Short mmCIF file of C-alpha atoms (C1' of nucleotides) in Angstrom, two decimals:
data_model
loop_
_atom_site.label_atom_id
_atom_site.label_comp_id
_atom_site.label_asym_id
_atom_site.label_seq_id
_atom_site.Cartn_x
_atom_site.Cartn_y
_atom_site.Cartn_z
CA MET A 183 -49.70 -96.08 -18.90
CA SER A 184 -51.27 -95.11 -22.14
CA ASP A 185 -49.34 -93.96 -25.12
CA ARG A 186 -52.23 -95.44 -27.06
CA PRO A 187 -55.38 -93.30 -27.37
CA PHE A 188 -57.64 -93.97 -24.39
CA HIS A 189 -60.55 -94.59 -26.70
CA HIS A 190 -59.06 -97.79 -27.89
CA GLY A 191 -61.95 -100.17 -28.08
CA ASN A 192 -64.76 -97.80 -27.20
CA LEU A 193 -64.56 -94.87 -29.58
CA ARG A 194 -67.96 -95.82 -30.90
CA ALA A 195 -69.58 -95.53 -27.49
CA ALA A 196 -67.71 -92.30 -26.74
CA LEU A 197 -68.96 -90.74 -29.97
CA LEU A 198 -72.54 -91.77 -29.24
CA ASP A 199 -72.35 -90.37 -25.71
CA GLU A 200 -70.98 -87.08 -26.93
CA ALA A 201 -73.53 -86.95 -29.74
CA MET A 202 -76.41 -87.56 -27.35
CA SER A 203 -75.43 -84.61 -25.18
CA VAL A 204 -74.91 -82.29 -28.15
CA VAL A 205 -78.37 -83.19 -29.47
CA ARG A 206 -79.87 -82.69 -26.06
CA GLU A 207 -78.24 -79.30 -25.51
CA SER A 208 -78.15 -77.82 -28.99
CA GLY A 209 -80.38 -79.85 -31.27
CA VAL A 210 -79.71 -82.14 -34.20
CA ASP A 211 -78.65 -79.38 -36.59
CA ALA A 212 -75.78 -78.49 -34.28
CA LEU A 213 -74.37 -81.98 -34.48
CA SER A 214 -71.22 -82.16 -36.60
CA LEU A 215 -69.15 -85.28 -37.01
CA ARG A 216 -65.99 -83.23 -37.17
CA GLU A 217 -66.69 -81.41 -33.94
CA LEU A 218 -67.61 -84.72 -32.31
CA ALA A 219 -64.27 -86.15 -33.35
CA ARG A 220 -62.53 -83.05 -32.02
CA ARG A 221 -64.28 -83.30 -28.65
CA VAL A 222 -63.38 -86.95 -28.29
CA GLY A 223 -59.83 -86.34 -29.41
CA VAL A 224 -59.59 -88.29 -32.65
CA SER A 225 -59.09 -87.28 -36.25
CA HIS A 226 -62.06 -86.04 -38.25
CA ALA A 227 -62.14 -89.19 -40.31
CA ALA A 228 -62.10 -91.58 -37.37
CA PRO A 229 -65.90 -91.73 -36.92
CA ARG A 230 -66.10 -93.28 -40.36
CA SER A 231 -64.68 -96.52 -38.90
CA HIS A 232 -67.80 -96.86 -36.74
CA PHE A 233 -70.57 -95.09 -38.62
CA ALA A 234 -71.12 -95.30 -42.36
CA ASP A 235 -72.23 -91.68 -42.43
CA ARG A 236 -73.86 -88.97 -40.34
CA GLN A 237 -77.32 -90.50 -40.78
CA ALA A 238 -76.10 -93.85 -39.44
CA LEU A 239 -75.04 -92.18 -36.21
CA LEU A 240 -78.39 -90.37 -36.05
CA ASP A 241 -80.17 -93.70 -36.50
CA ASP A 242 -78.23 -95.15 -33.59
CA LEU A 243 -79.28 -92.22 -31.44
CA ALA A 244 -82.90 -92.77 -32.46
CA GLU A 245 -82.69 -96.42 -31.54
CA ALA A 246 -81.22 -95.57 -28.14
CA GLY A 247 -84.02 -93.06 -27.68
CA PHE A 248 -86.70 -95.66 -28.36
CA ARG A 249 -85.06 -98.06 -25.92
CA ARG A 250 -84.81 -95.46 -23.20
CA LEU A 251 -88.41 -94.32 -23.65
CA THR A 252 -89.54 -97.94 -23.59
CA SER A 253 -87.86 -98.49 -20.24
CA GLU A 254 -89.37 -95.26 -18.88
CA VAL A 255 -92.80 -96.55 -19.80
CA ARG A 256 -92.04 -99.88 -18.13
CA ARG A 257 -90.89 -98.13 -14.99
CA ALA A 258 -94.05 -96.03 -14.97
CA VAL A 259 -96.40 -99.01 -14.76
CA ASP A 260 -94.16 -101.20 -12.64
CA GLY A 261 -96.11 -102.53 -9.69
CA ARG A 262 -99.15 -100.32 -10.33
CA HIS A 263 -102.47 -102.03 -10.75
CA ASP A 264 -105.01 -99.25 -10.88
CA VAL A 265 -105.83 -98.58 -14.54
CA ARG A 266 -106.23 -94.82 -14.20
CA GLU A 267 -103.01 -94.53 -12.29
CA ARG A 268 -101.15 -96.61 -14.88
CA PHE A 269 -102.38 -94.50 -17.75
CA LEU A 270 -101.64 -91.24 -16.04
CA ARG A 271 -98.14 -92.30 -15.11
CA VAL A 272 -97.37 -93.61 -18.59
CA ALA A 273 -98.75 -90.45 -20.15
CA HIS A 274 -96.57 -88.26 -17.98
CA ALA A 275 -93.51 -90.41 -18.59
CA TYR A 276 -94.10 -90.21 -22.33
CA VAL A 277 -94.70 -86.47 -22.41
CA ASP A 278 -91.84 -85.68 -20.04
CA PHE A 279 -89.46 -87.66 -22.21
CA ALA A 280 -90.73 -86.02 -25.38
CA ILE A 281 -90.30 -82.54 -23.90
CA ASP A 282 -86.96 -83.04 -22.16
CA ASP A 283 -85.51 -84.81 -25.19
CA ALA A 284 -87.47 -83.00 -27.87
CA ALA A 285 -84.63 -83.05 -30.38
CA LEU A 286 -84.10 -86.76 -29.83
CA MET A 287 -87.83 -87.28 -30.26
CA ASP A 288 -87.58 -85.53 -33.64
CA LEU A 289 -84.90 -88.02 -34.56
CA MET A 290 -87.06 -90.95 -33.43
CA PHE A 291 -90.16 -89.77 -35.27
CA GLN A 292 -88.42 -88.25 -38.26
CA THR A 293 -90.77 -86.89 -40.89
CA GLY A 294 -90.38 -88.26 -44.37
CA ALA A 295 -88.03 -91.14 -43.60
CA ALA A 296 -89.63 -93.70 -45.88
CA SER A 297 -87.71 -96.62 -44.43
CA ARG A 298 -85.36 -96.87 -41.49
CA PRO A 299 -82.80 -99.45 -40.43
CA ASP A 300 -84.20 -102.60 -38.85
CA ALA A 301 -82.64 -101.74 -35.50
CA VAL A 302 -84.66 -98.53 -35.35
CA SER A 303 -87.89 -100.14 -36.54
CA ASP A 304 -87.47 -102.94 -34.02
CA ALA A 305 -86.89 -100.51 -31.17
CA ALA A 306 -89.97 -98.56 -32.23
CA ARG A 307 -92.04 -101.73 -32.33
CA ASP A 308 -90.88 -102.61 -28.82
CA LEU A 309 -92.08 -99.24 -27.61
CA PHE A 310 -95.56 -99.70 -29.04
CA ASP A 311 -95.74 -103.26 -27.72
CA THR A 312 -94.81 -101.95 -24.31
CA LEU A 313 -97.48 -99.28 -24.56
CA ASP A 314 -99.95 -102.04 -25.33
CA SER A 315 -98.88 -103.98 -22.24
CA ALA A 316 -99.11 -100.82 -20.18
CA MET A 317 -102.79 -100.62 -21.13
CA GLY A 318 -103.29 -103.65 -18.93
CA PRO A 319 -104.78 -107.07 -19.60
CA ARG A 320 -107.39 -107.56 -22.26
CA VAL A 321 -110.96 -108.13 -21.17
CA ALA A 322 -112.60 -111.24 -22.56
CA GLY A 323 -113.44 -110.84 -26.26
CA THR A 324 -111.55 -107.60 -26.75
CA ASP A 325 -111.81 -106.08 -30.20
CA GLU A 326 -108.11 -105.92 -31.18
CA GLY A 327 -108.74 -103.21 -33.76
CA ALA A 328 -110.46 -100.99 -31.22
CA ARG A 329 -107.69 -101.57 -28.73
CA ASP A 330 -105.16 -100.58 -31.33
CA THR A 331 -107.16 -97.46 -32.08
CA PHE A 332 -107.15 -96.58 -28.41
CA LYS A 333 -103.42 -97.13 -28.19
CA MET A 334 -102.64 -94.95 -31.20
CA LEU A 335 -105.01 -92.25 -29.98
CA PHE A 336 -103.16 -92.33 -26.69
CA ALA A 337 -99.76 -92.06 -28.38
CA ALA A 338 -100.95 -89.33 -30.74
CA SER A 339 -102.36 -87.21 -27.93
CA MET A 340 -99.17 -87.43 -25.91
CA GLN A 341 -97.02 -86.81 -28.97
CA GLY A 342 -99.14 -83.79 -29.86
CA ILE A 343 -99.13 -82.27 -26.39
CA ALA A 344 -95.37 -82.69 -26.19
CA ALA A 345 -94.93 -81.12 -29.63
CA LEU A 346 -96.93 -78.05 -28.63
CA VAL A 347 -94.91 -77.64 -25.44
CA ALA A 348 -91.59 -78.21 -27.22
CA ALA A 349 -92.60 -75.59 -29.80
CA HIS A 350 -93.45 -73.18 -26.96
CA ARG A 351 -97.04 -72.92 -28.08
CA LEU A 352 -98.03 -74.21 -24.65
CA ALA A 353 -96.40 -73.58 -21.30
CA ARG A 354 -95.07 -76.69 -19.63
CA ALA A 355 -97.52 -76.45 -16.71
CA ASP A 356 -100.42 -76.16 -19.16
CA GLY A 357 -99.07 -79.20 -20.97
CA ASP A 358 -98.99 -81.15 -17.72
CA ARG A 359 -102.58 -80.21 -16.97
CA LEU A 360 -103.57 -81.11 -20.52
CA VAL A 361 -102.16 -84.61 -20.03
CA GLY A 362 -104.55 -85.12 -17.14
CA ASP A 363 -107.47 -83.72 -19.12
CA ALA A 364 -106.65 -85.96 -22.07
CA MET A 365 -106.52 -89.03 -19.85
CA GLU A 366 -109.84 -88.18 -18.24
CA MET A 367 -111.41 -87.74 -21.64
CA MET A 368 -109.93 -90.94 -23.04
CA LEU A 369 -110.73 -93.14 -20.06
CA GLY A 370 -114.27 -91.79 -19.92
CA SER A 371 -114.94 -92.68 -23.54
CA ASP A 372 -116.97 -95.54 -24.97
CA LEU A 373 -113.84 -96.77 -26.68
CA ALA A 374 -112.10 -97.18 -23.32
CA ALA A 375 -115.02 -99.13 -21.97
CA ARG A 376 -114.69 -101.54 -24.89
CA THR A 377 -110.93 -101.94 -24.85
CA VAL A 378 -109.50 -101.19 -21.45
CA ASN A 379 -110.38 -102.46 -18.06
CA ALA A 380 -111.32 -99.00 -16.82
CA ARG A 381 -113.81 -100.36 -14.31
CA MET B 1406 -86.59 -56.44 -73.66
CA SER B 1407 -84.65 -57.47 -70.65
CA ASP B 1408 -80.94 -57.11 -70.36
CA ARG B 1409 -81.71 -56.65 -66.69
CA PRO B 1410 -82.27 -59.83 -64.68
CA PHE B 1411 -85.93 -60.76 -64.88
CA HIS B 1412 -86.09 -60.97 -61.11
CA HIS B 1413 -85.71 -57.26 -60.78
CA GLY B 1414 -88.13 -56.33 -58.06
CA ASN B 1415 -89.29 -59.78 -57.05
CA LEU B 1416 -86.22 -61.82 -56.25
CA ARG B 1417 -87.47 -62.14 -52.71
CA ALA B 1418 -90.73 -63.78 -53.81
CA ALA B 1419 -88.93 -65.98 -56.31
CA LEU B 1420 -86.59 -67.27 -53.60
CA LEU B 1421 -89.48 -68.00 -51.25
CA ASP B 1422 -91.36 -69.85 -53.99
CA GLU B 1423 -88.36 -71.96 -54.85
CA ALA B 1424 -87.62 -72.58 -51.17
CA MET B 1425 -91.16 -73.74 -50.52
CA SER B 1426 -91.00 -76.35 -53.24
CA VAL B 1427 -87.57 -77.60 -52.13
CA VAL B 1428 -88.85 -78.00 -48.57
CA ARG B 1429 -91.95 -79.78 -49.82
CA GLU B 1430 -90.02 -82.17 -52.05
CA SER B 1431 -86.82 -82.75 -50.13
CA GLY B 1432 -87.21 -81.42 -46.60
CA VAL B 1433 -85.67 -78.54 -44.71
CA ASP B 1434 -82.20 -80.06 -44.49
CA ALA B 1435 -81.96 -80.11 -48.27
CA LEU B 1436 -82.52 -76.37 -48.47
CA SER B 1437 -79.34 -74.48 -49.34
CA LEU B 1438 -79.24 -70.76 -49.96
CA ARG B 1439 -76.55 -71.20 -52.57
CA GLU B 1440 -78.55 -73.74 -54.55
CA LEU B 1441 -81.62 -71.53 -54.26
CA ALA B 1442 -79.65 -68.65 -55.74
CA ARG B 1443 -78.40 -70.92 -58.52
CA ARG B 1444 -81.91 -72.11 -59.39
CA VAL B 1445 -83.21 -68.59 -59.53
CA GLY B 1446 -80.22 -67.39 -61.51
CA VAL B 1447 -78.54 -64.93 -59.18
CA SER B 1448 -75.22 -64.90 -57.41
CA HIS B 1449 -74.84 -66.86 -54.20
CA ALA B 1450 -74.70 -63.68 -52.14
CA ALA B 1451 -77.84 -62.13 -53.60
CA PRO B 1452 -80.28 -63.70 -51.11
CA ARG B 1453 -78.52 -61.73 -48.39
CA SER B 1454 -80.19 -58.56 -49.73
CA HIS B 1455 -83.59 -60.01 -48.81
CA PHE B 1456 -82.96 -62.34 -45.89
CA ALA B 1457 -80.62 -61.66 -43.01
CA ASP B 1458 -79.65 -65.32 -42.89
CA ARG B 1459 -80.92 -68.81 -43.60
CA GLN B 1460 -83.10 -68.82 -40.49
CA ALA B 1461 -84.84 -65.62 -41.58
CA LEU B 1462 -85.92 -67.30 -44.80
CA LEU B 1463 -87.08 -70.34 -42.82
CA ASP B 1464 -89.11 -68.05 -40.58
CA ASP B 1465 -90.81 -66.54 -43.61
CA LEU B 1466 -91.70 -70.01 -44.82
CA ALA B 1467 -93.14 -70.85 -41.40
CA GLU B 1468 -95.25 -67.71 -41.41
CA ALA B 1469 -96.57 -68.51 -44.89
CA GLY B 1470 -97.37 -72.01 -43.64
CA PHE B 1471 -99.41 -70.71 -40.72
CA ARG B 1472 -101.32 -68.39 -43.03
CA ARG B 1473 -102.09 -71.14 -45.51
CA LEU B 1474 -103.21 -73.57 -42.80
CA THR B 1475 -105.39 -70.85 -41.28
CA SER B 1476 -107.16 -70.31 -44.59
CA GLU B 1477 -107.59 -74.08 -45.03
CA VAL B 1478 -109.33 -74.21 -41.65
CA ARG B 1479 -111.54 -71.28 -42.64
CA ARG B 1480 -112.48 -72.99 -45.87
CA ALA B 1481 -113.30 -76.18 -44.00
CA VAL B 1482 -115.97 -74.56 -41.83
CA ASP B 1483 -117.26 -72.11 -44.40
CA GLY B 1484 -121.02 -72.31 -44.62
CA ARG B 1485 -121.26 -75.43 -42.43
CA HIS B 1486 -123.45 -75.23 -39.38
CA ASP B 1487 -123.54 -78.74 -37.98
CA VAL B 1488 -121.02 -78.94 -35.14
CA ARG B 1489 -119.90 -82.50 -35.81
CA GLU B 1490 -119.46 -81.78 -39.49
CA ARG B 1491 -117.45 -78.65 -38.74
CA PHE B 1492 -115.11 -80.47 -36.38
CA LEU B 1493 -114.58 -83.38 -38.69
CA ARG B 1494 -113.83 -81.14 -41.65
CA VAL B 1495 -111.42 -78.98 -39.68
CA ALA B 1496 -109.69 -82.03 -38.30
CA HIS B 1497 -109.17 -83.49 -41.74
CA ALA B 1498 -108.01 -80.17 -43.15
CA TYR B 1499 -105.49 -79.86 -40.33
CA VAL B 1500 -104.18 -83.40 -40.58
CA ASP B 1501 -104.05 -83.37 -44.37
CA PHE B 1502 -102.01 -80.19 -44.31
CA ALA B 1503 -99.68 -81.54 -41.63
CA ILE B 1504 -99.06 -84.72 -43.61
CA ASP B 1505 -98.76 -83.23 -47.09
CA ASP B 1506 -96.51 -80.45 -45.83
CA ALA B 1507 -94.83 -82.33 -43.00
CA ALA B 1508 -91.49 -80.58 -43.44
CA LEU B 1509 -93.18 -77.19 -43.44
CA MET B 1510 -95.09 -78.22 -40.33
CA ASP B 1511 -91.76 -78.98 -38.65
CA LEU B 1512 -90.69 -75.46 -39.51
CA MET B 1513 -93.90 -74.01 -38.08
CA PHE B 1514 -93.74 -75.99 -34.85
CA GLN B 1515 -89.98 -76.01 -34.48
CA THR B 1516 -88.75 -77.66 -31.31
CA GLY B 1517 -86.58 -75.59 -29.05
CA ALA B 1518 -87.09 -72.21 -30.70
CA ALA B 1519 -87.37 -70.15 -27.53
CA SER B 1520 -88.62 -67.06 -29.29
CA ARG B 1521 -89.61 -66.45 -32.87
CA PRO B 1522 -90.09 -63.29 -34.93
CA ASP B 1523 -93.32 -61.41 -34.32
CA ALA B 1524 -94.56 -62.19 -37.81
CA VAL B 1525 -94.40 -65.91 -37.07
CA SER B 1526 -95.97 -65.61 -33.61
CA ASP B 1527 -98.76 -63.46 -35.00
CA ALA B 1528 -99.50 -65.93 -37.77
CA ALA B 1529 -99.55 -68.75 -35.22
CA ARG B 1530 -101.94 -66.81 -33.00
CA ASP B 1531 -104.24 -66.23 -35.97
CA LEU B 1532 -104.35 -69.96 -36.54
CA PHE B 1533 -105.38 -70.73 -32.98
CA ASP B 1534 -107.93 -67.92 -32.99
CA THR B 1535 -109.37 -69.37 -36.16
CA LEU B 1536 -109.50 -72.81 -34.57
CA ASP B 1537 -111.45 -71.26 -31.72
CA SER B 1538 -113.94 -69.70 -34.12
CA ALA B 1539 -114.23 -72.99 -35.93
CA MET B 1540 -115.43 -74.54 -32.67
CA GLY B 1541 -118.59 -72.51 -33.10
CA PRO B 1542 -120.33 -69.94 -30.91
CA ARG B 1543 -119.99 -70.08 -27.15
CA VAL B 1544 -122.95 -71.31 -25.14
CA ALA B 1545 -124.11 -68.96 -22.41
CA GLY B 1546 -121.70 -68.96 -19.47
CA THR B 1547 -118.97 -70.93 -21.20
CA ASP B 1548 -115.93 -71.71 -19.05
CA GLU B 1549 -113.18 -70.13 -21.13
CA GLY B 1550 -110.48 -72.25 -19.53
CA ALA B 1551 -112.32 -75.44 -20.39
CA ARG B 1552 -112.92 -74.25 -23.91
CA ASP B 1553 -109.24 -73.55 -24.27
CA THR B 1554 -108.43 -77.00 -22.95
CA PHE B 1555 -110.75 -78.51 -25.52
CA LYS B 1556 -109.13 -76.50 -28.30
CA MET B 1557 -105.60 -77.49 -27.32
CA LEU B 1558 -106.62 -81.13 -26.94
CA PHE B 1559 -108.06 -80.93 -30.42
CA ALA B 1560 -104.91 -79.39 -31.84
CA ALA B 1561 -102.66 -81.84 -29.99
CA SER B 1562 -104.57 -84.88 -31.22
CA MET B 1563 -104.43 -83.74 -34.84
CA GLN B 1564 -100.78 -82.76 -34.55
CA GLY B 1565 -99.99 -86.15 -33.01
CA ILE B 1566 -101.87 -88.19 -35.57
CA ALA B 1567 -100.19 -86.28 -38.38
CA ALA B 1568 -96.78 -86.78 -36.78
CA LEU B 1569 -97.30 -90.54 -36.58
CA VAL B 1570 -98.36 -90.69 -40.23
CA ALA B 1571 -95.51 -88.44 -41.37
CA ALA B 1572 -93.07 -90.66 -39.48
CA HIS B 1573 -94.59 -93.72 -41.20
CA ARG B 1574 -95.58 -95.25 -37.89
CA LEU B 1575 -99.16 -95.19 -39.15
CA ALA B 1576 -100.47 -95.73 -42.66
CA ARG B 1577 -102.30 -92.76 -44.09
CA ALA B 1578 -105.63 -94.59 -44.25
CA ASP B 1579 -105.27 -95.57 -40.59
CA GLY B 1580 -104.52 -91.95 -39.77
CA ASP B 1581 -107.68 -90.85 -41.56
CA ARG B 1582 -109.74 -93.35 -39.63
CA LEU B 1583 -108.06 -92.26 -36.40
CA VAL B 1584 -109.15 -88.67 -37.05
CA GLY B 1585 -112.75 -89.81 -37.09
CA ASP B 1586 -112.29 -91.87 -33.95
CA ALA B 1587 -110.63 -88.96 -32.16
CA MET B 1588 -113.48 -86.63 -33.09
CA GLU B 1589 -116.07 -89.12 -31.90
CA MET B 1590 -114.25 -89.48 -28.60
CA MET B 1591 -113.77 -85.75 -28.14
CA LEU B 1592 -117.32 -84.74 -29.06
CA GLY B 1593 -118.76 -87.43 -26.82
CA SER B 1594 -116.85 -86.22 -23.79
CA ASP B 1595 -118.07 -84.28 -20.80
CA LEU B 1596 -115.67 -81.51 -21.73
CA ALA B 1597 -117.35 -81.10 -25.11
CA ALA B 1598 -120.76 -80.86 -23.45
CA ARG B 1599 -119.47 -78.01 -21.32
CA THR B 1600 -117.63 -76.09 -24.01
CA VAL B 1601 -119.02 -76.82 -27.43
CA ASN B 1602 -122.53 -76.75 -28.73
CA ALA B 1603 -122.46 -80.44 -29.55
CA ARG B 1604 -126.22 -80.76 -29.11
"C1'" DA C 1174 -59.13 -103.62 -37.38
"C1'" DC C 1175 -58.77 -99.02 -36.49
"C1'" DC C 1176 -57.11 -94.51 -37.22
"C1'" DT C 1177 -54.65 -90.43 -39.78
"C1'" DG C 1178 -53.91 -86.67 -43.24
"C1'" DA C 1179 -54.70 -84.75 -47.46
"C1'" DA C 1180 -58.09 -83.82 -50.81
"C1'" DC C 1181 -62.69 -82.69 -52.91
"C1'" DA C 1182 -66.95 -80.63 -53.31
"C1'" DC C 1183 -69.93 -78.48 -50.92
"C1'" DC C 1184 -71.93 -74.96 -47.23
"C1'" DG C 1185 -73.34 -69.97 -44.69
"C1'" DT C 1186 -71.71 -65.55 -44.02
"C1'" DT C 1187 -69.03 -61.28 -44.70
"C1'" DC C 1188 -67.56 -57.43 -47.27
"C1'" DA C 1189 -65.66 -54.35 -50.63
"C1'" DA C 1190 -67.00 -53.14 -55.02
"C1'" DG C 1191 -69.96 -52.30 -58.80
"C1'" DT C 1192 -74.54 -50.36 -61.09
"C1'" DA D 962 -81.28 -50.22 -53.38
"C1'" DC D 963 -79.80 -54.34 -55.12
"C1'" DC D 964 -76.51 -57.46 -56.76
"C1'" DT D 965 -71.59 -59.52 -57.70
"C1'" DG D 966 -67.09 -61.88 -56.73
"C1'" DA D 967 -63.63 -63.06 -53.78
"C1'" DA D 968 -62.62 -64.64 -49.30
"C1'" DC D 969 -63.08 -67.17 -44.81
"C1'" DA D 970 -64.22 -70.72 -41.84
"C1'" DC D 971 -66.69 -74.33 -41.66
"C1'" DC D 972 -68.98 -79.01 -43.31
"C1'" DG D 973 -69.48 -84.52 -44.95
"C1'" DT D 974 -67.24 -87.89 -47.45
"C1'" DT D 975 -63.49 -90.42 -49.81
"C1'" DC D 976 -59.19 -92.72 -49.95
"C1'" DA D 977 -54.43 -93.95 -49.77
"C1'" DA D 978 -51.42 -94.72 -46.14
"C1'" DG D 979 -49.92 -95.96 -41.68
"C1'" DT D 980 -49.91 -99.11 -37.24
#
DNA sequence: ACCTGAACACCGTTCAAGT
DNA sequence: ACCTGAACACCGTTCAAGT
């Protein structure tokens, strides 16, 4: 039925799929466009029709990562109303993602990338907006700056715990426990009382 | 005076020096052994006499990074006795290092490196031991587990804040402010009362 | 519009050979 | 002991050409 290559029309998606699993299994450094093309069964120059260069493909992976993490965070709070439970579930979702997809996380939060494509920035903004929603409704007269501080402190803690686990400076079980400790500390703070409905 | 190459005897150090500045200015990906050799004025195969492979050189850079950060932390607490002041100074030293040498930090806390050379692990252990000392003397009957939790939470927060700044998700000034907020939150916690002499 | 094949300028790594 | 030069097997990227 097909004397035409089966990738007709979806080579782009096939390359992204393959790239995602290479990154997951072997890290970003192991990702080669030529090997990707080989795996998918096209010539080494074929990817160029869909991605301007290697970095463009990496940017697409980063965007997909942000979108997936965003939906994980949404799923974590879905239907939950207790503030502590919401925070704990979001924290674990965030850290689990960052550990299981550590290489992808590196791609998403790349050091030194002065500016990134709009698609990536937009996906990143969506994530932080979703984190804000996950913090629950604002109390009357909430200080937006303080709430932002709380949000970034939350993100930084989770990012940091995940980084230490991914770098094997912390066992995974210790990381899990640390997430709980961090949440307890954060929710017990004055800042939480002023920004989050921690009752 | 020198018909012999001027690197006689210290090519190794010259390569490490050059490598460190390339990493600092252009990131790890931009580091090529062949270009390093060119810059230093030796043949492309010469580095092989001093480093088994590219990763071995990267490991040496990571070790040097841990040692430098350790001494920065020591300098930060040197002669200071007030607990809050000590913590704040260490936190800023840590975050400043992690931002200014973000690429080196990536090398030090490499994701997915299951095991690293002893020299790197030892240097990393020295850093965390120094962080522990920086937390000040133990109160009588200190819960060591809780103190460890506090230390790792401290490290994770700083690591996370630095990561967000390095990834340009946070302006540097906001990161600086966040360090202060994180310290206030941490030192005001129950955990701090039980583990650190926060008076 | 999408893909191929040849070409170019790079890599890391190996190894026999030089001093 | 330390370094060189040639060689090998890879890269990313470009571009004319095919369909």
